[in-house]
CSV table of C-alpha atoms and ligand atoms in Angstrom, one decimal:
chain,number,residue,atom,x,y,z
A,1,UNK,CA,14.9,88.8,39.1
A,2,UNK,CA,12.9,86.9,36.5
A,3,UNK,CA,15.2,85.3,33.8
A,4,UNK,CA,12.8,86.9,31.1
A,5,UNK,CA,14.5,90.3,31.7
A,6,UNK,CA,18.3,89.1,31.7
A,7,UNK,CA,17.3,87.5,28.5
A,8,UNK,CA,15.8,90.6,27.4
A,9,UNK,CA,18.9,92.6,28.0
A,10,UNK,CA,20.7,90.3,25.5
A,11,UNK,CA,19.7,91.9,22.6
A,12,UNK,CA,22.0,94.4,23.4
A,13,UNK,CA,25.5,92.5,22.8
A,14,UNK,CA,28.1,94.6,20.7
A,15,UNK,CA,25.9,97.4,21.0
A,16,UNK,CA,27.2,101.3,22.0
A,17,UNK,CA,25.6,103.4,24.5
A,18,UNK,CA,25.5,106.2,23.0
A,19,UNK,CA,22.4,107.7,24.2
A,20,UNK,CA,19.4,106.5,26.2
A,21,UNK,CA,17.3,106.6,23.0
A,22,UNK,CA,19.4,104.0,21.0
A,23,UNK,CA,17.5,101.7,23.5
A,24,UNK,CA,13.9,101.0,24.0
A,25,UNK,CA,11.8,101.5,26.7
A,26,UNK,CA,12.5,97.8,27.7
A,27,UNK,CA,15.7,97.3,27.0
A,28,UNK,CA,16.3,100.2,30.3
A,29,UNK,CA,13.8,98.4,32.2
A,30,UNK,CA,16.0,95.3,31.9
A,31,UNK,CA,18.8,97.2,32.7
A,32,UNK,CA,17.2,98.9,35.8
A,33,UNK,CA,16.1,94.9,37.0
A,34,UNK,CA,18.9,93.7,36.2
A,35,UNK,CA,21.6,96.2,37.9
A,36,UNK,CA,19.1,95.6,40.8
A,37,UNK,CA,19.4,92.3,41.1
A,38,UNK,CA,23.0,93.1,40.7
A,39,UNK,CA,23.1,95.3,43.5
A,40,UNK,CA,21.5,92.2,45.7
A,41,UNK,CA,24.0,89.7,44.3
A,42,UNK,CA,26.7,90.6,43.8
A,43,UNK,CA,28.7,87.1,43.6
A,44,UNK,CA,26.7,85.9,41.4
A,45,UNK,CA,28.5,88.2,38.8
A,46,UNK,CA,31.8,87.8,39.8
A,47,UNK,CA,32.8,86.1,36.3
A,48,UNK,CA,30.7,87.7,34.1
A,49,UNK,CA,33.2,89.0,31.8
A,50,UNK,CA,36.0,87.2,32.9
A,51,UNK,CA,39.4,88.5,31.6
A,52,UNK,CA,37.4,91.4,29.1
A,53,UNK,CA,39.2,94.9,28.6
A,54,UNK,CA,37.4,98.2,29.0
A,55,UNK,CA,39.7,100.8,28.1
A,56,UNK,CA,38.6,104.1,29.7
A,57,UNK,CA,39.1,107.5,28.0
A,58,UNK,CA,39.0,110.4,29.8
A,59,UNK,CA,39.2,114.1,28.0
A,60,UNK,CA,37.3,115.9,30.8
A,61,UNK,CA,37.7,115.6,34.9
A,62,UNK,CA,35.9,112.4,36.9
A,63,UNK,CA,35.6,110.7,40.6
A,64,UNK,CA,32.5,108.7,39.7
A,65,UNK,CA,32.3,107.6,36.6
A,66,UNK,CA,36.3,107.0,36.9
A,67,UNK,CA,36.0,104.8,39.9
A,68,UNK,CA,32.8,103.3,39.1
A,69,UNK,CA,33.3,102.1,35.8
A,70,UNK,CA,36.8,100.5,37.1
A,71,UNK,CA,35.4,99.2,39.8
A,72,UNK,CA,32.5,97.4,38.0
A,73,UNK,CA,35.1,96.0,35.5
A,74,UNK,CA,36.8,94.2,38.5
A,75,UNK,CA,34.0,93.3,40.2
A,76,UNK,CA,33.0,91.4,37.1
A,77,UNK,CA,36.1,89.6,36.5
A,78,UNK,CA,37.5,91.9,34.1
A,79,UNK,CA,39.6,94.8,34.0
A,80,UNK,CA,39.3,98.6,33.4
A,81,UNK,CA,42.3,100.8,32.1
A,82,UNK,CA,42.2,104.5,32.9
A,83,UNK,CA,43.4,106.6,29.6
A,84,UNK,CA,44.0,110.1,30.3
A,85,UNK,CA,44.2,111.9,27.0
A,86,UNK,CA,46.9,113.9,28.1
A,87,UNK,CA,49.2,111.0,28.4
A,88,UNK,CA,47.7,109.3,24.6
A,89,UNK,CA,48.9,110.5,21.5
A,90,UNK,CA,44.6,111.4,20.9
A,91,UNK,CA,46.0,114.9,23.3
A,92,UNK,CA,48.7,115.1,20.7
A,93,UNK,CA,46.4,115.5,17.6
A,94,UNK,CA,46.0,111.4,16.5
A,95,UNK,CA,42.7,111.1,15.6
A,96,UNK,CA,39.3,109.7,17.3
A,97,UNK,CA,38.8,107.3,14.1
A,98,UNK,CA,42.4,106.2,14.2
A,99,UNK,CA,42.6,105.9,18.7
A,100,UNK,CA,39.0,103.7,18.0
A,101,UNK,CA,40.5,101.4,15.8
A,102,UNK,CA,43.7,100.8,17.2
A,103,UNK,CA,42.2,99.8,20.7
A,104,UNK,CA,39.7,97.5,19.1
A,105,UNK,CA,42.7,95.2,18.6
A,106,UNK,CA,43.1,95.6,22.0
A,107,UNK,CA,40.2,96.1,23.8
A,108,UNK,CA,36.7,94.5,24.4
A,109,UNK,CA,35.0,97.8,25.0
A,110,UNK,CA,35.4,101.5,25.3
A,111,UNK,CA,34.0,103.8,27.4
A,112,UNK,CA,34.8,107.6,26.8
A,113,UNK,CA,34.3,111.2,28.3
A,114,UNK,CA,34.6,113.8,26.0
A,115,UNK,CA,33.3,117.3,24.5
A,116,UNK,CA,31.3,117.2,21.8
A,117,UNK,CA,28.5,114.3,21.1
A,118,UNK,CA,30.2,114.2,17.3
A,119,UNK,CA,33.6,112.9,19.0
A,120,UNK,CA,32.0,109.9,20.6
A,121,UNK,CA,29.6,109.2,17.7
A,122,UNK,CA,33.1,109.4,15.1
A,123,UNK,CA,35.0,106.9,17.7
A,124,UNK,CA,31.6,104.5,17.6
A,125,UNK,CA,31.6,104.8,13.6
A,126,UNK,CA,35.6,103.6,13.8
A,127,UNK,CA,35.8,101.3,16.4
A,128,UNK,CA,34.4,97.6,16.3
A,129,UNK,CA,34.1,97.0,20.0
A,130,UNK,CA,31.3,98.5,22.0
A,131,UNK,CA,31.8,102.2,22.5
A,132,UNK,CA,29.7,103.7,26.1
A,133,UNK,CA,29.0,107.6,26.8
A,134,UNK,CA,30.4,108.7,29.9
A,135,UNK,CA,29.5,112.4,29.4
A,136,UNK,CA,29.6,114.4,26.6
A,137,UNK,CA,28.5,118.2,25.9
A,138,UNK,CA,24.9,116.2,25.0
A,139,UNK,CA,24.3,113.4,27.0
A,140,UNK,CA,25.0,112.0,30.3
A,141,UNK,CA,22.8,108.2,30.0
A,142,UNK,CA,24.8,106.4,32.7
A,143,UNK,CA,24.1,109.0,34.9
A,144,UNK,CA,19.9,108.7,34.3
A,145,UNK,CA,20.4,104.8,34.2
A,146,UNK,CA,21.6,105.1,37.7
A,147,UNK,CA,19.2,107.9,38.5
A,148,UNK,CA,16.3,105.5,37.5
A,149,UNK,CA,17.4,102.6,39.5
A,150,UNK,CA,17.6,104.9,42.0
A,151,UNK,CA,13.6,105.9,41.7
A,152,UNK,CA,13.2,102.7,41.2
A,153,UNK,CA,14.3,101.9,44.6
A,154,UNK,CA,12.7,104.8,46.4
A,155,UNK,CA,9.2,104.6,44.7
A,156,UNK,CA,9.1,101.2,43.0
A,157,UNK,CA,8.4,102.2,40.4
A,158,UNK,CA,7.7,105.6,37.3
A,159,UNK,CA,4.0,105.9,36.3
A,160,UNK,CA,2.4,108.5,38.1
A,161,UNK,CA,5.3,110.0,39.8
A,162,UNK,CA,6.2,113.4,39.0
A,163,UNK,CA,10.4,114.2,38.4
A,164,UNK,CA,11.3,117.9,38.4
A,165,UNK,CA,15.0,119.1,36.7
A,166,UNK,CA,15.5,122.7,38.5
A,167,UNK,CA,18.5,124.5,36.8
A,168,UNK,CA,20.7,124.5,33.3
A,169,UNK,CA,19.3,122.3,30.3
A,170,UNK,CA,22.6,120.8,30.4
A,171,UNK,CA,23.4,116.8,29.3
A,172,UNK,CA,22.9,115.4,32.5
A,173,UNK,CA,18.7,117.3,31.9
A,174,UNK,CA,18.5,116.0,28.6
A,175,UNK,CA,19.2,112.3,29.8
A,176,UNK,CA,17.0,112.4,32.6
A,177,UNK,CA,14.5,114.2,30.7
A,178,UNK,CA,14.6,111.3,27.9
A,179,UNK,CA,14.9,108.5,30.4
A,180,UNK,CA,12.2,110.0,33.0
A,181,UNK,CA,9.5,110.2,29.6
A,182,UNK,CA,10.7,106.8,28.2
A,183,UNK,CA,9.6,105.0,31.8
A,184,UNK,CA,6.2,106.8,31.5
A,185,UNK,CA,7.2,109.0,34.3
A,186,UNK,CA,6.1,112.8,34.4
A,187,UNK,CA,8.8,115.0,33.9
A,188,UNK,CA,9.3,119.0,34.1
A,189,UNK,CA,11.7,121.3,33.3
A,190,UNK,CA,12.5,124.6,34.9
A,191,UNK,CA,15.1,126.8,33.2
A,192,UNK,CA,15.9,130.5,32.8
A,193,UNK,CA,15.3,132.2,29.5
A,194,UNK,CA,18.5,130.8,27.8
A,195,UNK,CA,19.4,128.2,29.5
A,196,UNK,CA,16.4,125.8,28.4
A,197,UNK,CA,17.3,122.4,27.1
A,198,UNK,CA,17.9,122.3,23.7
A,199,UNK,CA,14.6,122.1,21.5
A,200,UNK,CA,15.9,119.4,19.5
A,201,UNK,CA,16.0,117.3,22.9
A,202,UNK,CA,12.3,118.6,23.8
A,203,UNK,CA,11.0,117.8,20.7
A,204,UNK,CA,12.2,113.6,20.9
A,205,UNK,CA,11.5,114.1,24.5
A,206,UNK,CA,7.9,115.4,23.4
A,207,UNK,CA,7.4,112.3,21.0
A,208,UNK,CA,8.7,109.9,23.2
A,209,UNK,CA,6.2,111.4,26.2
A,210,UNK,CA,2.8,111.0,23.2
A,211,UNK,CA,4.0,106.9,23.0
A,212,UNK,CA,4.5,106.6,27.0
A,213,UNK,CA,2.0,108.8,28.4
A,214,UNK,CA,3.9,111.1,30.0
A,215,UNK,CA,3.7,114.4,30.7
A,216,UNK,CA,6.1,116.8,30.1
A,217,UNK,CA,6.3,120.5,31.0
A,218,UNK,CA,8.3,122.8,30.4
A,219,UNK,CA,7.9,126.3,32.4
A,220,UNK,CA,10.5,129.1,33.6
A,221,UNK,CA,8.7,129.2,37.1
A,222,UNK,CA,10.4,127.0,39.4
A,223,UNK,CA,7.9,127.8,42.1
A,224,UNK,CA,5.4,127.0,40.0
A,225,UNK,CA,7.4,123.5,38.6
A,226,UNK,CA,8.2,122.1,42.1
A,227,UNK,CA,4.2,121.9,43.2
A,228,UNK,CA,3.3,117.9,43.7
A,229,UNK,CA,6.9,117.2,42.7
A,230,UNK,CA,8.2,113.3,44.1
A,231,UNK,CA,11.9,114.4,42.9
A,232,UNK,CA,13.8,117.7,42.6
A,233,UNK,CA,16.6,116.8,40.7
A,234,UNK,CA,19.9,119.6,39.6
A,235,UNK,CA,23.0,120.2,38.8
A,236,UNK,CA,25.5,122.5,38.6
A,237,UNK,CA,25.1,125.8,36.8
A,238,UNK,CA,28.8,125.8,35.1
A,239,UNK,CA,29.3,122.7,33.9
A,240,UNK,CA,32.9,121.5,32.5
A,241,UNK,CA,34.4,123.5,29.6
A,242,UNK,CA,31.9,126.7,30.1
A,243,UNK,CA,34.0,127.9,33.1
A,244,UNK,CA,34.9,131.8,31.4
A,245,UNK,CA,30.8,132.0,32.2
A,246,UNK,CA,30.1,130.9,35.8
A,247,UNK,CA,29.7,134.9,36.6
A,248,UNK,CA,26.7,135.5,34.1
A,249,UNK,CA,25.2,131.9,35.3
A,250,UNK,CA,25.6,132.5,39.3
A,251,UNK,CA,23.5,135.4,38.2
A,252,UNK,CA,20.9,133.9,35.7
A,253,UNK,CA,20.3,131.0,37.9
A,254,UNK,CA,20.2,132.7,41.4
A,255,UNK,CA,16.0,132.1,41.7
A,256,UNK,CA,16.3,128.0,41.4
A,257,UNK,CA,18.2,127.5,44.2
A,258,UNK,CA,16.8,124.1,45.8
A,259,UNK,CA,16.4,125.2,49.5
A,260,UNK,CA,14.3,124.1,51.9
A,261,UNK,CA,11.6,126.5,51.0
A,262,UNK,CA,11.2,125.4,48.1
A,263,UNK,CA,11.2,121.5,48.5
A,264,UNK,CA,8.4,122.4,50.8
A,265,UNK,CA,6.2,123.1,47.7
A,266,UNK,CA,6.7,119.7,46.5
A,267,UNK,CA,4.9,116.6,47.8
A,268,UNK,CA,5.4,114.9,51.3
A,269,UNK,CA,8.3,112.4,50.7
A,270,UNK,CA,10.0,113.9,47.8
A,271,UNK,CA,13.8,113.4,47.5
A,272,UNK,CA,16.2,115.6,46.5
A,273,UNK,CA,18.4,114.1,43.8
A,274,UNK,CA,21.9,115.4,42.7
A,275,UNK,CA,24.7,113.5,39.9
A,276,UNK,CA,27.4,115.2,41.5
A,277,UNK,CA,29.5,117.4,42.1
A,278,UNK,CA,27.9,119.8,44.3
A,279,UNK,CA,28.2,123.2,44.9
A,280,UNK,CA,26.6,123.9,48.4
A,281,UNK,CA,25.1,127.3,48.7
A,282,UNK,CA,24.7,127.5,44.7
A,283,UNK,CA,22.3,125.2,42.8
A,284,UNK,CA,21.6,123.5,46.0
A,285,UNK,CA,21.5,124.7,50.0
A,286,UNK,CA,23.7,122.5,52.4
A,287,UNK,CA,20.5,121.9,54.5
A,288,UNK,CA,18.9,120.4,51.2
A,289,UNK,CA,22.5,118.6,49.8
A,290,UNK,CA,22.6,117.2,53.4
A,291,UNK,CA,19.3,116.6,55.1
A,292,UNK,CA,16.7,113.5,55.1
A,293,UNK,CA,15.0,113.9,51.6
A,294,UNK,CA,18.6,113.8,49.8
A,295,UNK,CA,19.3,110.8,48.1
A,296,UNK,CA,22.7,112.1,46.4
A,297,UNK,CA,25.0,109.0,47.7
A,298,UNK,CA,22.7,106.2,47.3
A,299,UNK,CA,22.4,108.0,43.4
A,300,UNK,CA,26.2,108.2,43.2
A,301,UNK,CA,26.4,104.7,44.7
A,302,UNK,CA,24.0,103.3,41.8
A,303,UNK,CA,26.6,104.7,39.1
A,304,UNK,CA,28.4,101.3,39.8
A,305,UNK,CA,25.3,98.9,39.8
A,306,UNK,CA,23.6,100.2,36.8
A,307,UNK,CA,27.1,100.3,34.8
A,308,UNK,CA,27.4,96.8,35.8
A,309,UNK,CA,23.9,96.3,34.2
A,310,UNK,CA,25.4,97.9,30.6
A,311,UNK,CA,28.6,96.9,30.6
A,312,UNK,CA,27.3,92.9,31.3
A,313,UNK,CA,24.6,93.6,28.4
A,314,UNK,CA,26.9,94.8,25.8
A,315,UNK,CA,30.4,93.3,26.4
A,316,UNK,CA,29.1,89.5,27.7
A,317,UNK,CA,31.0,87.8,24.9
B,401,CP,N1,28.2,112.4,38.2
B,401,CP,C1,29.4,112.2,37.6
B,401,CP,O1,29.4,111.9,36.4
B,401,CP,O2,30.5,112.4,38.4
B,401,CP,P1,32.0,112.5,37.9
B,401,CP,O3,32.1,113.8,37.1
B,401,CP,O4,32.8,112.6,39.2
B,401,CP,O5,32.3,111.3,37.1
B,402,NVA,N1,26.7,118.9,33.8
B,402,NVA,C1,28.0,118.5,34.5
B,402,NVA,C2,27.9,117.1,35.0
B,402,NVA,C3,29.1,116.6,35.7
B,402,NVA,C4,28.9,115.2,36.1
B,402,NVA,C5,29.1,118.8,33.6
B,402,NVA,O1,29.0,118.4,32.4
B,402,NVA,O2,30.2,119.2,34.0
């Protein structure tokens, strides 16, 4: 770990994570060396933020990011609260403005789950302490930081290496997709008619890809998408809060399976990637969720390094 790069993380004290894109290309490069030298470490960041507060809101279901973000908090000499919103007024109708600006007397951070990207962007307006996304309808960046130190680890490195999203254009696609590009690395998306990502996403995806040297591609064909792929990344088809149409999806997204046959399209050595949960014998086979190419835990695992990483850059006080 050079010092250059903890230094370069700096910059982003007091700052939300909102989405990958509020951060440059080397700012998550920092991140990815420094949650790797993290990962190596560990005792070396036992005080980091010594006696800080992450309050954790939660208006949607979690195991990792839950766990992980608590976790991190401890191992960093701090401490995270869990906040259902069932049990805070914010489930009783008190506002996301009002919740924001009450814990930032309290708080040193705040990390939220919620529905809509507006929510978390209203409690980031209101609240004075660093606010981080831990899922919304939009955007899922913890999740691609960790996917990308997870690369990292695997192949060293981006450039050159081709990362395939089979399955919905959901928030966890869209932050891969923007943090794949950003790295420089080659990045394809296969989707049924309807369930593309959304074009707003492709288009800052698209621009971001001109500046890196990307390439991105788009294609309903996942046949076709998986040929010289080095990851086959997806998630589930419902995700949380569209439940009333897993019948229509189990249906629409029946061809991208990732099974064995098709990982055998892609290039010797690709992984299989996975944020988690699963659904074995949906998007993905059990032979593929479970066999030698998946990298699903070590992925999963990485939540907790690359959280570190963020929650060191923006709360070190
Ligand atoms: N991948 C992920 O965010 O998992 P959880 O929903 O369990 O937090
Ligand atoms: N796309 C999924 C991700 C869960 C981690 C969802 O939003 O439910």
């Amino acid at each position: 770990m050079l010092a250059a790069d903890v230094v370069k993380t700096q910059g982003l004290k007091g700052k939300d994570l909102l989405k990958l894109a509020d951060f440059t290309t080397e700012n998550i490069e920092a991140l990815i060396l420094l949650a790797d030298d993290m990962k190596k470490n560990k005792e070396n960041y036992s005080d980091a933020l010594k006696g800080q507060l992450l309050g954790m809101i939660f208006e949607k279901h979690s195991t990792r990011t839950r766990v992980s973000f608590e976790a991190a908090m401890i191992q960093l000499g701090g401490h995270g609260m869990f906040l259902s919103s069932n049990d805070m007024q914010l489930g009783r109708g008190e506002t996301i403005e009002d919740t924001g600006k009450v814990l930032s007397g309290y708080l040193d951070g705040i990390m939220i789950r919620t529905h809509s990207h507006s929510r978390i962007e209203a409690l980031a307006e209101a609240a004075d302490i660093p606010v981080i996304n831990g899922l919304t309808d939009l955007y899922h960046p913890c999740q691609a930081l960790a996917d990308l130190l997870t690369v990292y680890e695997t192949k060293g490195g981006f450039k050159g290496l081709k990362m395939v999203y089979v399955g919905d254009g959901n928030n966890v696609a869209h932050s891969l997709m923007v943090g794949s590009v950003m790295m420089g690395m080659d990045f394809t998306l296969t989707a049924p008619a309807g369930y593309e990502a959304s074009s707003e996403m492709a288009a800052l995806a698209q621009e971001i890809s001109e500046q890196t040297g990307a390439k991105l591609t788009f294609t309903e064909d996942p046949l076709e998408a998986v040929k010289e792929a080095d990851f086959i990344y997806t998630d589930v088809w419902t995700s949380m809060g569209q439940e009333e149409e897993s019948e229509k999806r189990l249906q629409a997204f029946a061809p991208y399976q990732v099974n064995e046959e098709m990982l055998a399209l892609a290039n010797p050595g690709c992984k299989f990637m996975h944020c988690l949960p699963a659904h074995r014998g949906e998007e993905v086979s059990a032979e593929v969720m479970d066999g030698e190419a998946s990298v699903v835990f070590q992925q999963a695992e990485n939540r907790l390094h690359a959280q570190k990483a963020v929650l060191y850059s923006v709360m070190n006080k």
